[in-house]
Every structure is written in structure tokens, then in C-alpha cells.
């Protein structure tokens, strides 16, 4: 390994040519924001230009209703697995946006229900309970209320405290209620006072919904089925890697057509009676080949426990590849890979394939609780020797990963790209230290393996 | 685990330092790509037709007319008094009952 010369520092690595459309995060956020302004602006302008100035509750009911209806469709769109979004933004960030947006939409829906009922009560001189009863008896309000209950249930199981007690499979199954909730509330939106009578707006609003559900159908149903028919993936072997950790080798044909890259992940659905219902996200732990993919799984819940005893020959449906933590995110000559625990899986694959020209340095810092938890040690040592890269194992009680400690290991840290994959707690701590140590956000590429 | 990926590792060792990931391989058959487009076009067509159907058959008048506050006085003035006010409703004449009442036949 050669230390980088000062002239190399700060020099940018040319980005690889993009494969397929990638939507930039800023552009997507701007588009969503413009849509939100239109969704809020239409009822507000419409009502303020009316014969009488609207009461505050009426205005609040209209604005929150339109914004909630728009927000729901944006949330579904973010999770539609559309490749342009997945490639450009990354599943990890999309999931965080979805989480933040979900909270906002739930608040908007509750506010809308309250404001509409309160406005009715004020207008009819009724108490709130009687007004609620009258509002519920309006056409399509029962179904909209049931849809709201479905959304609230999903929100309840997504609260952090509840999510810890719920298995991934249960959480995933409850999340499917979102589609039911959205469908139940759709006609109420279309017949709402802000859209009714405006044919063009009604058609455009419906197009927003049918378009997004079309994306979901294409990318979450049709594409996985097509891939299953085309690539015919099956489990070839299940290999123990460590305590509670196995690698699953999946064989298939023409897998190069998937255009999967190191650092990416698939959502795997193993077709056994116990496992077929839920798709589990797991990173590739080795570079993909034309006939084989490898994923590595640690026992964390019911589903991943059952994966340990998969039989060779089990059929596999795979959605993907997803994730933007790939080589073409690189902006610098030198790279630091930081892995924590089972977060080594995508790093193991990247460690083998990240482009490394003479004079460039590739360093892998691998944090593990103890020696038994260190996975792929032989492979990593072998690759390091073969590629002229470096690997350091941070095992046992080494204290907090402070900026100073990281700088001790990586003196030129601010001038490196950093790829990070670890548990949420460790990721947060390392991210904070990296930023304090001078790594800029655009140099940090990460994937958090939490649902 | 090394055995399963010997092929990949040997490639790396043989080439020493690969500077680029392998170039994307084009699909071996056109049919691998076409079904995606076909299904995409089909779904997009259904989405547009569905939106047109939903939008054009949606109610033109909102049944949710509740939130607009309406003052009670306005209601009284706007509605004909003969219908809403019991004291102004024109009642049909009450005819006396019993023998000799108009329309009643009996022995005289």
C-alpha cells in the first residue's frame, strides 16, 4: 500500500456510467414539495375566494384532508420499489423518508377527522359526539373511517416501542393493511368538496392513485414473478459461518441480467410453507456471478431462524437488486469500509470488487464483539493479500468509537469515501464520529439493516 | 465458504487489481427485456383508463356538505314559512262531525 500524495488528496474518482434512470434525492423532494403546495393551495385558494370567509375549522379540515390524501399516495410511491428511486436514493433513505412521512400523514388524517367533525358541530350547533354520528352517516364516511383505523393500526405497530415486540413477519403482514386503508378512503377523497365538480381534478387525482398502484403492481408483483420464471433461482447450499449465522448460496441462470452489484441487497422470499409470505431483505455477501448469489443471514427473528434450516432445492423469489451503496457512489481515491457485526455482508462483497488502482488505499475496519462473531476472516485476509488492501479487526472492548480513535486508524479520514453498514445504534455512533472527524455527508455511503 | 466462491477469488488473484467492476452484460435474449416493457405498458394503460373511469364517474356534487356553517336565521328566511312554521301552515278546514254535517247522510 502506498500512502496518498498530497496532490491526490481531494481529487475525485470519476463516477461510473449510470445504468438506467436514477432520480436524485433533491429532485424527488422538490417534486413532492411542489405537489404538497398544490394540494394545500387548491382548497385554500378555492375557499378564500368563496362568498364567505371560511371558518378556521373548515379550512383546516379541507387542507389537512387534501394533504393527507396526497401524502398517502407519496408514501406508497416511495415504497413501490421503482428502480429509478431505488438506484438514485437508496432503499435505506427511502425507508427513512417513508417513516417520517408516515408519522406526518397519520397526524394529518387525525387532524382532518377532528377538524371536519368540529366544523360540522359548530355549523349545526351540535355537540361533538352527535356531530361525529352525523358525519359518519354521510356517504362513504364509514369506509373512510375504517381506512383510517387501518392506517392507525399500521402506525401503532410501527412505533419503535411496539416494533421491538413484533416480529418482522407480523409487522410486514400488518403493513399490507395500508393498501386496504388507502382503497377504503379513496372514494371519500374523490367525492370530497375540494374535488367534486372539478372533473379534470378528479381525473388527475385518480391518475395519481392508479399510477402509483400501477408502479407497485409492476415492481412488487410482476417483476419478481417474471424474474422467478426467467432465472429459476433455488437454494444450492446452506453453509454455517459462525454462531447463528449461515450463508445461503442461491443458484440460477443468466443472473448477470439482474445487473446486481456488490453492496446491494435483494428481498428474498423462500418458497416454503413457513416462509413464502414474507420477503426478507439481505445483502449479497459475495460479488454476484452469472450463476450464483450468496447472502448471509444472522438469527435475529423467527424468519431468519427458519432460514438456517432451509433445504437445498427450495425455490426462491428475489426482488431487486436494491440499494445505492455501490462502487459508483465513490468520489475519492481512498476508501474506508466500516462494518459492524453482521453488517460485514455487503462490505465483504465490496472489499472484493471496489476498484483499486495503484497508489490507492482500501481499508476495512471490522467491529465485532468477540472473535467468534468475526465472519469471513479467511476470505477477508485472502482478499486483502490478493488486492493489496488492508483489513483491521476491532474486536472486544475497545471503548467508544470516538473521532480520535477513528483518526488513529485512518489518519486521512476526511479525504476518503466511507461505506458504513452496522446495527442502528453502532451506525449512529460511527456516523457522528465520522462527521466530527471531518468526513462530509456526501462522502458517507451507508445502509442500515433495521426494519 | 471459500469453496463456493473460489472462481471469483481466483479471478481477483489472477488479475491482481481489478480497477473496474465487470461491464454490464446485455441481456442474452430480447425476450428477457420485452416482457417488462410489455407489462409496464399494459399496467400504464390500465392506470390511465382506470383513472378516467374513476374520475368521470365520481360524484359531481360532494355529499360531504357538512362543514360549511349555516346560521339558523338564514335557514328560516330562505325556506317558505308555510312549510317550516307550524303556526303559519294552512290547515284544511275542520268540519263538524255528527248528524247533519255536510257530506254525511242520515235519517232526518
Short mmCIF file of N, CA and C in Angstrom, two decimals, chain A residues 11-19 22 260-262 287-288 326-333 335 349-358 360 362 387 417 419, chain B residues 8 11-12 15-24:
data_model
loop_
_atom_site.label_atom_id
_atom_site.label_comp_id
_atom_site.label_asym_id
_atom_site.label_seq_id
_atom_site.Cartn_x
_atom_site.Cartn_y
_atom_site.Cartn_z
N UNK A 11 -8.78 14.77 -4.73
CA UNK A 11 -9.05 14.52 -6.14
C UNK A 11 -10.20 13.54 -6.26
N UNK A 12 -11.08 13.77 -7.18
CA UNK A 12 -12.28 12.96 -7.24
C UNK A 12 -12.13 11.78 -8.18
N UNK A 13 -12.74 10.69 -7.75
CA UNK A 13 -12.76 9.48 -8.57
C UNK A 13 -13.89 9.63 -9.58
N UNK A 14 -13.60 9.41 -10.87
CA UNK A 14 -14.68 9.57 -11.84
C UNK A 14 -15.80 8.56 -11.59
N UNK A 15 -17.02 9.05 -11.63
CA UNK A 15 -18.15 8.15 -11.40
C UNK A 15 -18.36 7.21 -12.57
N UNK A 16 -18.78 6.00 -12.25
CA UNK A 16 -19.08 5.05 -13.31
C UNK A 16 -20.33 5.48 -14.04
N UNK A 17 -20.43 5.04 -15.27
CA UNK A 17 -21.61 5.39 -16.06
C UNK A 17 -22.86 4.82 -15.38
N UNK A 18 -23.91 5.59 -15.33
CA UNK A 18 -25.15 5.14 -14.68
C UNK A 18 -25.86 4.12 -15.55
N UNK A 19 -26.38 3.12 -14.88
CA UNK A 19 -27.15 2.10 -15.61
C UNK A 19 -28.62 2.34 -15.29
N UNK A 22 -31.80 7.24 -12.79
CA UNK A 22 -31.67 7.44 -11.34
C UNK A 22 -32.25 8.79 -11.01
N UNK A 260 -26.86 -6.94 -10.76
CA UNK A 260 -26.60 -6.73 -9.33
C UNK A 260 -25.14 -6.35 -9.14
N UNK A 261 -24.88 -5.58 -8.08
CA UNK A 261 -23.51 -5.16 -7.78
C UNK A 261 -23.21 -5.44 -6.32
N UNK A 262 -21.94 -5.54 -6.01
CA UNK A 262 -21.53 -5.65 -4.61
C UNK A 262 -22.07 -4.44 -3.85
N UNK A 287 -19.56 -11.03 -4.42
CA UNK A 287 -19.93 -10.47 -5.72
C UNK A 287 -20.79 -11.46 -6.50
N UNK A 288 -21.82 -10.97 -7.15
CA UNK A 288 -22.68 -11.89 -7.89
C UNK A 288 -21.97 -12.46 -9.11
N UNK A 326 -23.05 1.39 -3.65
CA UNK A 326 -22.28 0.67 -4.66
C UNK A 326 -21.00 1.44 -5.02
N UNK A 327 -20.19 0.81 -5.86
CA UNK A 327 -18.89 1.40 -6.20
C UNK A 327 -19.04 2.75 -6.89
N UNK A 328 -20.12 2.92 -7.65
CA UNK A 328 -20.20 4.19 -8.40
C UNK A 328 -20.66 5.36 -7.54
N UNK A 329 -20.85 5.14 -6.25
CA UNK A 329 -21.09 6.26 -5.33
C UNK A 329 -19.77 6.92 -4.92
N UNK A 330 -18.71 6.27 -5.28
CA UNK A 330 -17.40 6.71 -4.81
C UNK A 330 -17.02 8.06 -5.40
N UNK A 331 -16.42 8.91 -4.56
CA UNK A 331 -16.00 10.23 -5.03
C UNK A 331 -14.51 10.47 -4.80
N UNK A 332 -13.84 9.61 -4.02
CA UNK A 332 -12.44 9.82 -3.64
C UNK A 332 -11.57 8.64 -4.06
N UNK A 333 -10.30 8.86 -4.00
CA UNK A 333 -9.36 7.80 -4.36
C UNK A 333 -9.30 6.70 -3.30
N UNK A 335 -10.55 4.68 0.19
CA UNK A 335 -11.86 4.26 0.71
C UNK A 335 -11.68 3.59 2.07
N UNK A 349 -18.48 -8.11 0.11
CA UNK A 349 -18.59 -8.09 -1.35
C UNK A 349 -17.87 -6.88 -1.93
N UNK A 350 -18.05 -5.72 -1.29
CA UNK A 350 -17.38 -4.50 -1.78
C UNK A 350 -15.86 -4.63 -1.66
N UNK A 351 -15.41 -5.28 -0.62
CA UNK A 351 -13.96 -5.42 -0.39
C UNK A 351 -13.30 -6.17 -1.55
N UNK A 352 -14.07 -6.98 -2.19
CA UNK A 352 -13.52 -7.75 -3.31
C UNK A 352 -13.56 -7.00 -4.64
N UNK A 353 -14.57 -6.13 -4.80
CA UNK A 353 -14.76 -5.57 -6.15
C UNK A 353 -14.59 -4.06 -6.26
N UNK A 354 -14.45 -3.34 -5.14
CA UNK A 354 -14.25 -1.90 -5.28
C UNK A 354 -13.02 -1.63 -6.13
N UNK A 355 -13.14 -0.81 -7.15
CA UNK A 355 -11.98 -0.53 -8.00
C UNK A 355 -10.81 0.01 -7.18
N UNK A 356 -9.63 -0.50 -7.44
CA UNK A 356 -8.46 -0.11 -6.65
C UNK A 356 -7.25 -0.02 -7.58
N UNK A 357 -6.90 1.19 -7.92
CA UNK A 357 -5.77 1.41 -8.82
C UNK A 357 -4.49 1.52 -7.99
N UNK A 358 -3.33 1.35 -8.61
CA UNK A 358 -2.08 1.50 -7.87
C UNK A 358 -2.01 2.87 -7.20
N UNK A 360 -3.74 3.69 -4.60
CA UNK A 360 -4.97 3.94 -3.83
C UNK A 360 -5.04 2.96 -2.66
N UNK A 362 -7.44 0.90 0.19
CA UNK A 362 -8.74 0.37 0.60
C UNK A 362 -8.56 -0.27 1.97
N UNK A 387 -5.32 -8.26 -3.09
CA UNK A 387 -5.59 -6.96 -3.70
C UNK A 387 -4.66 -5.85 -3.21
N UNK A 417 -13.77 8.21 0.93
CA UNK A 417 -15.16 7.78 0.95
C UNK A 417 -15.29 6.78 2.07
N UNK A 419 -17.84 3.79 3.47
CA UNK A 419 -19.01 2.92 3.33
C UNK A 419 -19.26 2.32 4.70
N UNK B 8 -14.54 -16.72 -8.16
CA UNK B 8 -14.42 -15.26 -8.06
C UNK B 8 -13.07 -14.86 -7.49
N UNK B 11 -10.29 -15.23 -9.89
CA UNK B 11 -10.29 -14.17 -10.89
C UNK B 11 -9.59 -12.93 -10.34
N UNK B 12 -9.90 -12.59 -9.10
CA UNK B 12 -9.28 -11.42 -8.48
C UNK B 12 -7.78 -11.62 -8.36
N UNK B 15 -6.01 -11.44 -11.80
CA UNK B 15 -5.94 -10.11 -12.43
C UNK B 15 -5.23 -9.11 -11.52
N UNK B 16 -4.80 -9.55 -10.38
CA UNK B 16 -4.16 -8.68 -9.39
C UNK B 16 -5.14 -7.62 -8.89
N UNK B 17 -5.19 -6.51 -9.53
CA UNK B 17 -6.01 -5.43 -9.01
C UNK B 17 -7.04 -4.99 -10.05
N UNK B 18 -8.21 -5.53 -9.99
CA UNK B 18 -9.21 -5.08 -10.97
C UNK B 18 -9.58 -3.63 -10.68
N UNK B 19 -9.56 -2.81 -11.69
CA UNK B 19 -9.82 -1.39 -11.46
C UNK B 19 -11.29 -1.05 -11.70
N UNK B 20 -12.00 -1.92 -12.29
CA UNK B 20 -13.40 -1.63 -12.58
C UNK B 20 -14.24 -2.88 -12.35
N UNK B 21 -15.47 -2.72 -11.91
CA UNK B 21 -16.33 -3.89 -11.90
C UNK B 21 -16.61 -4.32 -13.33
N UNK B 22 -16.94 -5.58 -13.55
CA UNK B 22 -17.17 -6.04 -14.91
C UNK B 22 -18.27 -5.23 -15.59
N UNK B 23 -18.08 -4.99 -16.88
CA UNK B 23 -19.06 -4.21 -17.62
C UNK B 23 -20.38 -4.96 -17.65
N UNK B 24 -21.49 -4.21 -17.62
CA UNK B 24 -22.79 -4.88 -17.64
C UNK B 24 -22.97 -5.70 -18.91
#
